Structure formats: structure tokens, C-alpha cells
Short mmCIF file of C-alpha atoms and ligand atoms in Angstrom, two decimals:
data_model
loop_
_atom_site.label_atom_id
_atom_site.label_comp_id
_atom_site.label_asym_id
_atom_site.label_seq_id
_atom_site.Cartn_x
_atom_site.Cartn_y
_atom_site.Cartn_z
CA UNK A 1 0.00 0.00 0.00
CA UNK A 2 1.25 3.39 -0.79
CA UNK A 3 2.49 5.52 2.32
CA UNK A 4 0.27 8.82 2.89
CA UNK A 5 1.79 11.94 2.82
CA UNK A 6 1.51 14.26 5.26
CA UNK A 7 2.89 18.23 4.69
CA UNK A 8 3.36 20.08 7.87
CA UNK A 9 4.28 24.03 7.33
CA UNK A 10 6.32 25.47 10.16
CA UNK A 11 7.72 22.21 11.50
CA UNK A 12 10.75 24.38 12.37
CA UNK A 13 9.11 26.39 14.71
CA UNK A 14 7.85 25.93 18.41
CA UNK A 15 4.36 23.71 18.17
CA UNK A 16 5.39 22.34 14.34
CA UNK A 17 8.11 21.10 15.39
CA UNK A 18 6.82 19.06 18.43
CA UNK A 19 4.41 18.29 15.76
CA UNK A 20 6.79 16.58 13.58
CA UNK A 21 8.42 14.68 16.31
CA UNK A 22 5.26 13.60 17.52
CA UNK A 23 3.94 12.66 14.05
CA UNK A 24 7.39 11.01 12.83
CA UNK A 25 7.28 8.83 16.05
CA UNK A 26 3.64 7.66 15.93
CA UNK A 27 3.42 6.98 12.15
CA UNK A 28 6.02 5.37 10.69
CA UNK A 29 3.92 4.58 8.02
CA UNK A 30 3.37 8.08 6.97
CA UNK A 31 5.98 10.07 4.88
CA UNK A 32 6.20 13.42 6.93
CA UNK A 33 7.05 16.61 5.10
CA UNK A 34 8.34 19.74 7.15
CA UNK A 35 8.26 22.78 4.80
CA UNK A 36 9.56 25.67 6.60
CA UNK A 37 11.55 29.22 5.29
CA UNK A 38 13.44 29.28 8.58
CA UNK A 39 12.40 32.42 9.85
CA UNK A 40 14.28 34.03 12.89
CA UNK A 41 11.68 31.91 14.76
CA UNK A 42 12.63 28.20 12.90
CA UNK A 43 15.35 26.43 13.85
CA UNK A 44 16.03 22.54 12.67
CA UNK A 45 18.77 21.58 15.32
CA UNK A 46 15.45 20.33 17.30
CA UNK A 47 15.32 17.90 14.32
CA UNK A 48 18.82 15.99 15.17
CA UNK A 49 17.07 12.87 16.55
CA UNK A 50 14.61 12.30 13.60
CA UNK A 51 16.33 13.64 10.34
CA UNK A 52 17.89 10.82 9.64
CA UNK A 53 14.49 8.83 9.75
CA UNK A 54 12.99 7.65 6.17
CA UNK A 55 9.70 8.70 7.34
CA UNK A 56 10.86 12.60 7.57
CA UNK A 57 11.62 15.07 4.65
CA UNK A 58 12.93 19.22 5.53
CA UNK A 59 12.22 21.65 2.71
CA UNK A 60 13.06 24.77 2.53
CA UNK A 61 10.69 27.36 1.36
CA UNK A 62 8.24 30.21 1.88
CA UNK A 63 4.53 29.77 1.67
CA UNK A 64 3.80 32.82 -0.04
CA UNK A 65 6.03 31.67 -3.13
CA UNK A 66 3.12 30.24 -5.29
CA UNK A 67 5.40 28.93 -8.18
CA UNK A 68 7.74 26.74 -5.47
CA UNK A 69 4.56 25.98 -3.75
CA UNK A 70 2.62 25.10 -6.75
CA UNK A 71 5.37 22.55 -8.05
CA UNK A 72 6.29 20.94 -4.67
CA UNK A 73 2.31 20.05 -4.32
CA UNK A 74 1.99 19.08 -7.89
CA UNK A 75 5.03 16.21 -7.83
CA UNK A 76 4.37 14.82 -3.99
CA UNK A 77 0.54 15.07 -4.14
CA UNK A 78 0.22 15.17 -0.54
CA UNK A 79 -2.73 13.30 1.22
CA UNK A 80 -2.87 15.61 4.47
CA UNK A 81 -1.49 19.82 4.87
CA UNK A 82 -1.21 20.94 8.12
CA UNK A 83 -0.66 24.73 8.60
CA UNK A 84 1.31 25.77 10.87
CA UNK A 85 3.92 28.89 9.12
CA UNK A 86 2.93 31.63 10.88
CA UNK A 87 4.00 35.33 12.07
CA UNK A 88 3.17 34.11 15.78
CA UNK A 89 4.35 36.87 18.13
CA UNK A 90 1.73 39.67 19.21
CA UNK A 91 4.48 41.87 19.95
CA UNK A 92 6.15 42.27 17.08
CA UNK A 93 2.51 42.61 14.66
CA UNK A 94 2.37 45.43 16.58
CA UNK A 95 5.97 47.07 15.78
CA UNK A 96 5.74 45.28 12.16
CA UNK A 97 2.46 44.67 11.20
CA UNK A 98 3.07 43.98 7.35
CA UNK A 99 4.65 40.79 7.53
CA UNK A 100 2.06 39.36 9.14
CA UNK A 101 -0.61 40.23 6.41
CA UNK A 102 1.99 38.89 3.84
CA UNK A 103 2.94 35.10 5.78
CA UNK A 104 -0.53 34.81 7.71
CA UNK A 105 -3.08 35.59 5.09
CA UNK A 106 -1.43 35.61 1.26
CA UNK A 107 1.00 32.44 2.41
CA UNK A 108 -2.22 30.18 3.71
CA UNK A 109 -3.89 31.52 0.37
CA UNK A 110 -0.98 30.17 -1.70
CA UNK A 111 -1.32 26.74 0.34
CA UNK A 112 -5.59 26.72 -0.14
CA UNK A 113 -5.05 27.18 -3.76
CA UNK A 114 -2.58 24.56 -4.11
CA UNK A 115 -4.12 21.84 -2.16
CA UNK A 116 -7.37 22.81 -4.31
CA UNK A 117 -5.45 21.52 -7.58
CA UNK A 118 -5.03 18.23 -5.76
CA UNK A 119 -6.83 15.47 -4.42
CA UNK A 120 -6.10 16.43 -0.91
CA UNK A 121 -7.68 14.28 2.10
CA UNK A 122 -7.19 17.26 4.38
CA UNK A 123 -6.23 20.36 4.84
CA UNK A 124 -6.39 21.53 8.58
CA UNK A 125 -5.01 24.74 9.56
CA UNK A 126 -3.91 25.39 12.99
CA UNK A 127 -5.51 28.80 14.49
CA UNK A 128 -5.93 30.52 17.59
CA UNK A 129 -8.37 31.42 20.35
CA UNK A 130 -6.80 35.42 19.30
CA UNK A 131 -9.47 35.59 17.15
CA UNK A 132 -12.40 35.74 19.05
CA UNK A 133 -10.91 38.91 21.02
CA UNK A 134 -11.07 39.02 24.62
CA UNK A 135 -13.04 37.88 27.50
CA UNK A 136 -13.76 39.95 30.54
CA UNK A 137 -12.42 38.42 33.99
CA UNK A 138 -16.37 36.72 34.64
CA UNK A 139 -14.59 32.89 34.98
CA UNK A 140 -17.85 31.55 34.18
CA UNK A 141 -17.36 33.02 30.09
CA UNK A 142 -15.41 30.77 27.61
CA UNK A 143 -14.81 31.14 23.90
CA UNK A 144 -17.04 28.28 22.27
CA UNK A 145 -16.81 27.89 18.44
CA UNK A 146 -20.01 29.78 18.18
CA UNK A 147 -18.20 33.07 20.00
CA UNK A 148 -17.98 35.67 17.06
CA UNK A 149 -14.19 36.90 15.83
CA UNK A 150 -13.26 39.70 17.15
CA UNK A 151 -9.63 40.33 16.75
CA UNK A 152 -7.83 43.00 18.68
CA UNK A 153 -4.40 42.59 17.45
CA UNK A 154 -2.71 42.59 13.87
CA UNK A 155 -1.41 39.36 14.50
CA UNK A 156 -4.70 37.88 15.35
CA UNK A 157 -6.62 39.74 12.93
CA UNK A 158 -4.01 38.28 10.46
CA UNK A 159 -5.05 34.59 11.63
CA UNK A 160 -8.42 35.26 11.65
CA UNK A 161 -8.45 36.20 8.05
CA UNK A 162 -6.84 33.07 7.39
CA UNK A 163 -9.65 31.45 9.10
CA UNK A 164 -12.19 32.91 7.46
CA UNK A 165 -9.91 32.30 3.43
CA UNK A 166 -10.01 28.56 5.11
CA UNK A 167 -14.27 28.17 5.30
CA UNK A 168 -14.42 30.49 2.19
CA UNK A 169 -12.42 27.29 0.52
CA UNK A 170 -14.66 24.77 1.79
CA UNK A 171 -17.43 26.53 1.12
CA UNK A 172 -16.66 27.74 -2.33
CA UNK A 173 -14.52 24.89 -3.55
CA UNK A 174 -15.92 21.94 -1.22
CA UNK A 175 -11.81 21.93 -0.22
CA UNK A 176 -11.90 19.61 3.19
CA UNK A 177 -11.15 21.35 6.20
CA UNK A 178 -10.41 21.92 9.99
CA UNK A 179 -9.97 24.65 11.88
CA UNK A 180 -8.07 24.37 15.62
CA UNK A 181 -8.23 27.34 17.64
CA UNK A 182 -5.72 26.28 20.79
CA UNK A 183 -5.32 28.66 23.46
CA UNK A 184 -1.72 29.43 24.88
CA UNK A 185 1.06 26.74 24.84
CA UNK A 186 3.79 26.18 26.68
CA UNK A 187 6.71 23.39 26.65
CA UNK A 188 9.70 22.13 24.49
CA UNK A 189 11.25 24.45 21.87
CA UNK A 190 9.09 27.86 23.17
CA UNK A 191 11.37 30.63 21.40
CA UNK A 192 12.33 33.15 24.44
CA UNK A 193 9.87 36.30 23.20
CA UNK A 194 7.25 34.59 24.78
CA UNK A 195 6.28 35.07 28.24
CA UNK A 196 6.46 31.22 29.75
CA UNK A 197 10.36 31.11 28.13
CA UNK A 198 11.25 34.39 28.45
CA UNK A 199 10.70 34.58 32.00
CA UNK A 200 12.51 30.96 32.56
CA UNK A 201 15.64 31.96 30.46
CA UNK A 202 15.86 35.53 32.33
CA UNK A 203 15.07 34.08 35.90
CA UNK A 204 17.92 31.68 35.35
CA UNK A 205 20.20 34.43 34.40
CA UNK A 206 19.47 36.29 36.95
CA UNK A 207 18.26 39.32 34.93
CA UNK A 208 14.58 40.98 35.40
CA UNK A 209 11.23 39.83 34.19
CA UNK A 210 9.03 42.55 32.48
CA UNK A 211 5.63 41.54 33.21
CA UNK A 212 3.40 44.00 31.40
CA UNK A 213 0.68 46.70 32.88
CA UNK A 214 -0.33 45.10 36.29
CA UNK A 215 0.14 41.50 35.58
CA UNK A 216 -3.57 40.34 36.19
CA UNK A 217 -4.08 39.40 32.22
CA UNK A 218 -5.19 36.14 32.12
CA UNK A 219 -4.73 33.48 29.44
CA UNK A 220 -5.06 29.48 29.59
CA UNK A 221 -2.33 27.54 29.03
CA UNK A 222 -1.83 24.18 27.36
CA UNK A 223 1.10 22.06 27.18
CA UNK A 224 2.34 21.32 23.67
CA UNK A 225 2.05 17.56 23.54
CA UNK A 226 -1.71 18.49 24.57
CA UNK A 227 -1.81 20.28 21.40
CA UNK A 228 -0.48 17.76 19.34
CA UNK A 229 -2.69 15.09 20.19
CA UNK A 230 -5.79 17.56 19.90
CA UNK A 231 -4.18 18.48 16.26
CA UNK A 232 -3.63 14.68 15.54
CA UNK A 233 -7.56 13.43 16.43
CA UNK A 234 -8.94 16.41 14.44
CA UNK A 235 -6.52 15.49 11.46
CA UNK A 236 -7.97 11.54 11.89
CA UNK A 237 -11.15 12.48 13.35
CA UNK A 238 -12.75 15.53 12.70
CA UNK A 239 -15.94 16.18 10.99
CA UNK A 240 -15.60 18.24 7.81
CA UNK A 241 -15.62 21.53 7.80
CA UNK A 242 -15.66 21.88 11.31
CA UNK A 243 -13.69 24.55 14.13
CA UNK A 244 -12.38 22.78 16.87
CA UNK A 245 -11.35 24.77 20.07
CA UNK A 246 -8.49 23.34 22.31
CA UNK A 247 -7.60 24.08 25.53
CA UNK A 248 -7.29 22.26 29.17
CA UNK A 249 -8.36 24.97 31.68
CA UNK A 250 -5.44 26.20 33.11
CA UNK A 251 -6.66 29.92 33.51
CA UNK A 252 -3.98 31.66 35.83
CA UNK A 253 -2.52 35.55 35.74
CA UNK A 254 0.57 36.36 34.39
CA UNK A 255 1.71 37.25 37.72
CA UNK A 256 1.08 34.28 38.63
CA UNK A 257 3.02 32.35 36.25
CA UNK A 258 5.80 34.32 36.68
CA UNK A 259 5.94 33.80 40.35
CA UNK A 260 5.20 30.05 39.82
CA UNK A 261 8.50 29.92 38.04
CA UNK A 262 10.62 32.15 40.17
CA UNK A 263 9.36 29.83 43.30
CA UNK A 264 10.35 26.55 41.60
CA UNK A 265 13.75 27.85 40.27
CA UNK A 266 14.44 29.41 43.76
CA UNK A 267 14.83 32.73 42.91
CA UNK A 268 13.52 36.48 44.55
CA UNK A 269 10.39 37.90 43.14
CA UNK A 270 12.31 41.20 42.96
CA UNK A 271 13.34 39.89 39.76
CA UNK A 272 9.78 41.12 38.53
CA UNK A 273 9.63 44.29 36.70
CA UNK A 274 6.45 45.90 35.26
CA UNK A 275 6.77 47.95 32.56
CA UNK A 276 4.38 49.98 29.63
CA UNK A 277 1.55 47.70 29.08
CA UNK A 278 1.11 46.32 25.47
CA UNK A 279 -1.31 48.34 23.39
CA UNK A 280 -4.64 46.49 23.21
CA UNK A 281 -3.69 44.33 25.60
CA UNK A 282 -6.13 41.46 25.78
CA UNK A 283 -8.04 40.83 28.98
CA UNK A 284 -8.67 37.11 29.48
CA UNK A 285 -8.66 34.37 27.25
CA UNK A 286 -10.39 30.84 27.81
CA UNK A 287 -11.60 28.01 26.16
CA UNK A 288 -14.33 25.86 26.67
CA UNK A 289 -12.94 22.46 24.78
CA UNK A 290 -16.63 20.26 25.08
CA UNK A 291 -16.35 20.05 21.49
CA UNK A 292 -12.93 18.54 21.54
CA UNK A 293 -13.44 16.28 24.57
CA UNK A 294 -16.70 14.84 23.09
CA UNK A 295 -14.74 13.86 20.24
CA UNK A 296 -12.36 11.86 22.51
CA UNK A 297 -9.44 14.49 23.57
CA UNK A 298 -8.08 14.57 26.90
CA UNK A 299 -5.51 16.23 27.99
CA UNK A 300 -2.86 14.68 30.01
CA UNK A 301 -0.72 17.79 31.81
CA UNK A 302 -2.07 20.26 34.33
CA UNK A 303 -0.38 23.01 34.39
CA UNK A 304 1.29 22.33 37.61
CA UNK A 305 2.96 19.09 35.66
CA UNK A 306 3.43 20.70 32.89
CA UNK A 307 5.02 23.48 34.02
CA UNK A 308 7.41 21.44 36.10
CA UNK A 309 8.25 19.14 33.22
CA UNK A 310 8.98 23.10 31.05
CA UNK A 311 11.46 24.29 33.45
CA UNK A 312 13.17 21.09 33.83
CA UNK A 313 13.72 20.86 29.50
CA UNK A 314 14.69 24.42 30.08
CA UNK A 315 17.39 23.34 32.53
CA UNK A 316 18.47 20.30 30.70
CA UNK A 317 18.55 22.74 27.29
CA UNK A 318 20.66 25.38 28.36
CA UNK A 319 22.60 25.13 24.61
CA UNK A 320 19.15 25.81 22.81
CA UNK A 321 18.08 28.88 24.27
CA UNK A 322 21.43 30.29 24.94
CA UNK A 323 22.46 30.31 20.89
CA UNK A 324 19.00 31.95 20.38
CA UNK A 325 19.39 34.52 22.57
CA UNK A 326 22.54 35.95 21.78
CA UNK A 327 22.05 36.67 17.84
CA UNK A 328 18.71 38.73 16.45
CA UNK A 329 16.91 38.08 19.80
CA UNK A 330 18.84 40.70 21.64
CA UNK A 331 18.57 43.63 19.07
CA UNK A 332 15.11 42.39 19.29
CA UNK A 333 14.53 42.62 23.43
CA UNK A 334 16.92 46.35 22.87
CA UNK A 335 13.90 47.55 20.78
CA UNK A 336 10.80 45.92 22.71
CA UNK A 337 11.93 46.60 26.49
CA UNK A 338 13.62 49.36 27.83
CA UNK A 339 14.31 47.46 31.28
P1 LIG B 1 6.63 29.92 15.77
O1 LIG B 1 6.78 31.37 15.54
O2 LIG B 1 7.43 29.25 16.85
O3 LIG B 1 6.93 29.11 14.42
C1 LIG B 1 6.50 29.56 13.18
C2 LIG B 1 7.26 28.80 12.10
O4 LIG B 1 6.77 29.23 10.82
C3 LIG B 1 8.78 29.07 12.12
O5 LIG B 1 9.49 27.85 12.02
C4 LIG B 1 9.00 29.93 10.89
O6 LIG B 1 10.28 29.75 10.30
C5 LIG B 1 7.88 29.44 9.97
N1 LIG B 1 7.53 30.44 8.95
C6 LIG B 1 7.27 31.76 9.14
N2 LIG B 1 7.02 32.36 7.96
C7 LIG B 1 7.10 31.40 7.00
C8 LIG B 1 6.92 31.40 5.60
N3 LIG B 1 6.63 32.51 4.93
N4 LIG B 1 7.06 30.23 4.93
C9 LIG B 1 7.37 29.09 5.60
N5 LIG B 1 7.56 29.03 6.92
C10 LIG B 1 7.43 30.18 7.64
O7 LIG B 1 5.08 29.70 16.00
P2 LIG B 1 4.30 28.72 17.00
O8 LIG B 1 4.17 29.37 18.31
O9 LIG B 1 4.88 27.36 16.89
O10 LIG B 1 2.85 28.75 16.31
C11 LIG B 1 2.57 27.88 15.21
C12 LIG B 1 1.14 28.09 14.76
O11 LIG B 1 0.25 27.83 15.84
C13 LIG B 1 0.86 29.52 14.30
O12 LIG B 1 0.02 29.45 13.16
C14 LIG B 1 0.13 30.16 15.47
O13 LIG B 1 -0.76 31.14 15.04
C15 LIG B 1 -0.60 28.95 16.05
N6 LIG B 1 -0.86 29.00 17.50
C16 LIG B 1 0.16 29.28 18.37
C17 LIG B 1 -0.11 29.25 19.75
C18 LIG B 1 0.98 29.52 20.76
O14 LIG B 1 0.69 29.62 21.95
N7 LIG B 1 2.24 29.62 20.38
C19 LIG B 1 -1.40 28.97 20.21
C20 LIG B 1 -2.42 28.72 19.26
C21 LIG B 1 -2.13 28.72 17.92
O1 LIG B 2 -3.68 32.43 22.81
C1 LIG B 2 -2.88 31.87 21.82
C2 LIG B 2 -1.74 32.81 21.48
O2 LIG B 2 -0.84 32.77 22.57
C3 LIG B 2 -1.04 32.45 20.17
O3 LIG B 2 -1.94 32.60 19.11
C4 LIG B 2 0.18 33.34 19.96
O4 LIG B 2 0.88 32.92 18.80
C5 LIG B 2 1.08 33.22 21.16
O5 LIG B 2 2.20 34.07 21.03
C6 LIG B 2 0.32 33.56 22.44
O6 LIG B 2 -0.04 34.97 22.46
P1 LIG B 2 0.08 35.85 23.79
O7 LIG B 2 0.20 37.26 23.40
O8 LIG B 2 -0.98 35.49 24.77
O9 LIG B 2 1.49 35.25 24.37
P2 LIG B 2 2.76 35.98 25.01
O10 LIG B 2 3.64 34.89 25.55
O11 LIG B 2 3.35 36.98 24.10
O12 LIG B 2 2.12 36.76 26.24
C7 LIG B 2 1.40 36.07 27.26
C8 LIG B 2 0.91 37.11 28.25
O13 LIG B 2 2.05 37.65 28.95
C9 LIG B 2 0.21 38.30 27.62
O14 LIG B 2 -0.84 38.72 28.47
C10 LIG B 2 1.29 39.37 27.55
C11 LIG B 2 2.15 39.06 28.76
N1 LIG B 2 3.58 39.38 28.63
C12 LIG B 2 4.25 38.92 27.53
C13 LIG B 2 5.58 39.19 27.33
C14 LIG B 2 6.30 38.71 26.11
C15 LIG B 2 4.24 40.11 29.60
O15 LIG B 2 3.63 40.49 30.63
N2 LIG B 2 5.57 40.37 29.43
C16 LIG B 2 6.26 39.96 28.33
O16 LIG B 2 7.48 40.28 28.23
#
């Protein structure tokens, strides 16, 4: 029997590339494709275990080139996309807004119109709860699928015209679909911009930790591997056409994971430092994953495991995060913080 073929865009990045590992691992009997322009935010050393595997294939390229695109789809004829190439950091849509408009909604075009000229099984693109805005701190309101988008952010607007290219394609073209819209995740491979990492790799060098406004933004975190399995039962399971939100409950402040990980790395919470808040700062996210879970998803971290399992790869990965951030990272952090 022929081996399916399974394209994953931004397997060089934080959740593709726990992806791919995951996928690689599981199904042998798939051939696993990570296409990936190696942004400032893609990095294949992550890959060292598995590259030599016959199951995995790297190429290098940029979703938003339709002619490199177009011919790539046209010889492998892949059975299964799943779209992960993204601008992904707030921040920086904010400071740079452009590039986001360019990778987020023109590259996922170029990938809708190629997997339209095949016979593709599936085509699931991996979104965010960003685009259904903000919540107010009531704990009893979640996003369901049903919650209207509402973007606040360039980066999320960005995803959530993706989204809405994505339906247009299965509406229009009868192209079949998922959409997962995953709330925040933490774990393996988080690039240091983002709070979880950032505040590990600066607590461990003893420097501060900007926590932004007054710290009582809330999001819900979700530990990769969670996400991968979620990603994994849509791509085998889910119904056609159909928006699938992910998340495990793990509401907490940002002041509160930043003190979580200053208390298990045994460090002072002077290290905290607020500073400028970010401009449309979202309130609260969370997710209300019935939808999910009645398909069969469970997670399997808290966020008290999880967490504990982050900051102990963190630890163990000192050579990872320490060649990140001393090359375009710290011009970066120059420009974002002035701490
Ligand atoms: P990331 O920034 O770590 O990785 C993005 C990857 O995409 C990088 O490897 C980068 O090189 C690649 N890429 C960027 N532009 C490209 C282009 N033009 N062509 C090909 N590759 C390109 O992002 P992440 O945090 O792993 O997020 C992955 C996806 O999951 C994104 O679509 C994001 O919106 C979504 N998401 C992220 C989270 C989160 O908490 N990080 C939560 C929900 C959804
Ligand atoms: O909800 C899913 C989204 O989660 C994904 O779609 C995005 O790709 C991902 O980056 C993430 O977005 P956030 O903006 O929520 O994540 P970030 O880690 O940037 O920030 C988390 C919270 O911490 C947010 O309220 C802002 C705050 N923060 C962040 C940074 C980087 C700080 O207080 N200080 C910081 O230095």
C-alpha cells in the first residue's frame, strides 16, 4: 500500500516542530514533510534525533512563493497539509504589522489554492483562540466555536483572516477542512519572546522579568504535547468543515506564572519588573474544549505538571536557548523593552 503523505508548514518552529516529532514517532507509516523558510523563529537543530528517519523530509521554502509551492504540491501530491507557518508573536505585529498580512493571510492563500489543484484528504489549519478577542475576567465566560471573531491585534486579525480564506475554501470549492483554535502553549522548543520562556531563560540568568501593565491578564495555558494530540484526532477524526477549540483549563494571571516559576527555580520575586503595558492588551482568554473532549481528547498535563516538566527541558537545554538569545533576539529585546 502506498504511504500517505503528510505536509506540515512550520515544522521548524515551536508547536510544528513538536508536531513533527510527535507525528514522525507515531506513524512510521506516513511520509512526513516539514516545509519551513526558517524564519528568525525556525530552527532545525530540534530535528537531530529524527532527520535521519525515512519517514521525515525538511524543505526549505516560503509559503507565499506560489510557483515553489505550486510545483512541490503538484510532484508529492500530498494526502494531508497541516498549517502551521505563521507570524506568531503579538508583539512584534504590533511594531511590524506587514509581515504578518503577507505570511498569515497571502501564504495560507498560496497553500488553499494549491491543495485545491489536488486530491487532498485534508487540509487543517492550525488557528488561535486570538481571534475571538477578549473575554472579561467573569470565569464563568469561555470562547465556544459559536463566539464571534473579534480580533484586537494585527497578529490575530491576520489569523483570523486566514480562518475565514479557510471556510471560504470549503465553502466555495468543497476543499476539506479543519480549523483548531488552541489557546496558549507552553513546553519544548518555546522561542524566548514569549512570556512562559522568556521569564525561565531571564530568571535563570538572573536578569529581570518585564511583566506587562499590572500582571492580572489572564490566558489558559496548554502544554504542547496536549496540542499535538488535539491536532492529531482532528486530522484523523474531525468532521468536515468543522472549528475545533483546544484548551485544558489552566486559567492563571501572568503574575502568577511568573511567580510560579521564580518559586520553583528558587529565585527572589524582585526579579519582577512591570513595565508599559502592550497596546490592546487582551483581557482574558479561555476556552471551553466540550467540542474537543466529546470527540475523545483529553488532555494529560495540568499546568502544575506541565510546568514542572517546562522548566526542567529548560534546565536540561541550556545550549538551545542560549544560541538563540545571543544573535537577532537581543537587538530584538533592545527595541521591545527598555528594562
Ligand atoms: P513559531 O513562531 O514558533 O513558528 C513559526 C514557524 O513558521 C517558524 O518555524 C517559521 O520559520 C515558519 N515560517 C514563518 N514564515 C514562514 C513562511 N513565509 N514560509 C514558511 N515558513 C514560515 O510559531 P508557533 O508558536 O509554533 O505557532 C505555530 C502556529 O500555531 C501559528 O500558526 C500560530 O498562530 C498557532 N498557535 C500558536 C499558539 C501559541 O501559543 N504559540 C497557540 C495557538 C495557535
Ligand atoms: O492564545 C494563543 C496565542 O498565545 C497564540 O496565538 C500566539 O501565537 C502566542 O504568542 C500567544 O499569544 P500571547 O500574546 O498570549 O502570548 P505571550 O507569551 O506573548 O504573552 C502572554 C501574556 O504575557 C500576555 O498577556 C502578555 C504578557 N507578557 C508577555 C511578554 C512577552 C508580559 O507580561 N511580558 C512579556 O514580556
Amino acid at each position: 500500500m502506498e504511504k500517505k503523505k503528510l505536509l506540515v508548514t512550520g515544522g521548524a518552529g515551536f508547536i510544528g516542530g513538536n508536531f513533527v516529532q510527535y507525528m514522525v514517532n507515531k506513524y512510521p507509516q506516513y511520509i512526513i514533510y516539514n516545509l519551513d523558510l526558517l524564519t528568525y523563529a525556525g530552527d532545525l537543530t530540534k530535528h537531530r534525533e529524527i532527520e535521519q528517519n525515512d519517514n521525515y523530509h525538511f524543505v526549505k521554502a516560503d509559503i507565499t512563493d506560489r510557483e515553489v509551492i505550486f510545483s512541490l504540491f503538484e510532484k508529492e501530491k500530498f494526502d494531508y497539509v497541516v498549517h502551521f507557518a505563521a507570524e506568531s508573536h503579538v508583539d512584534r505585529s504590533i511594531t511590524d504589522p506587514g509581515i504578518f498580512v503577507q505570511t498569515n493571510v497571502l501564504g495560507t492563500q498560496v497553500l488553499l489554492d494549491a491543495s485545491k489543484q489536488i486530491n487532498i484528504s485534508k487540509f487543517l489549519h492550525v488557528s488561535t483562540d486570538e481571534v475571538y478577542g477578549e473575554l472579561d475576567f467573569d470565569p464563568t465566560t469561555f470562547f465556544t466555536e459559536d463566539t464571534p471573531i473579534m480580533p484586537n491585534s494585527p497578529y490575530s486579525a491576520s489569523k483570523a483572516s486566514s480562518d475565514l480564506l479557510v471556510r471560504a475554501y470549503h465553502e466555495t470549492f468543497n476543499l476539506p477542512i479543519n480549523i483548531t483554535r488552541c489557546s496558549n502553549n507552553y513546553g519544548p522548543y518555546h522561542f524566548p519572546e514569549k512570556l512562559i520562556p522568556l521569564t525561565i531563560s531571564r530568571v535563570l540568568n538572573e536578569q529581570k522579568v518585564p511583566v506587562y501593565g499590572d500582571g492580572k491578564n489572564i490566558r489558559d495555558w496548554l502544554h504542547v504535547y496536549d496540542h499535538c494530540s488535539a491536532i492529531d484526532l482532528v486530522l484523523h477524526e474531525g468532521l468536515d468543515g468543522e472549528v475545533y477549540n483546544v484548551g485544558g483549563h489552566n486559567e492563571l494571571t501572568n503574575l502568577e506564572v511568573v511567580k510560579t516559576i521564580i518559586s520553583t527555580l528558587g529565585k527572589s520575586e524582585e526579579l519582577i519588573e512591570f513595565v508599559v503595558d502592550r497596546l490592546g492588551h487582551d483581557k482574558r482568554y479561555a476556552i471551553d474544549p466540550t467540542k474537543l473532549e466529546q470527540l475523545g481528547w483529553n488532555p494529560t498535563y495540568t499546568f502544575k505538571t506541565g510546568i514542572a516538566q517546562t522548566i526542567q527541558w529548560y534546565l536540561d537545554n541550556k545550549d538551545w536557548w542560549e544560541q538563540i538569545i545571543s544573535e537577532e533576539y537581543q537587538n530584538y529585546f533592545e527595541k521591545q523593552y527598555t528594562i
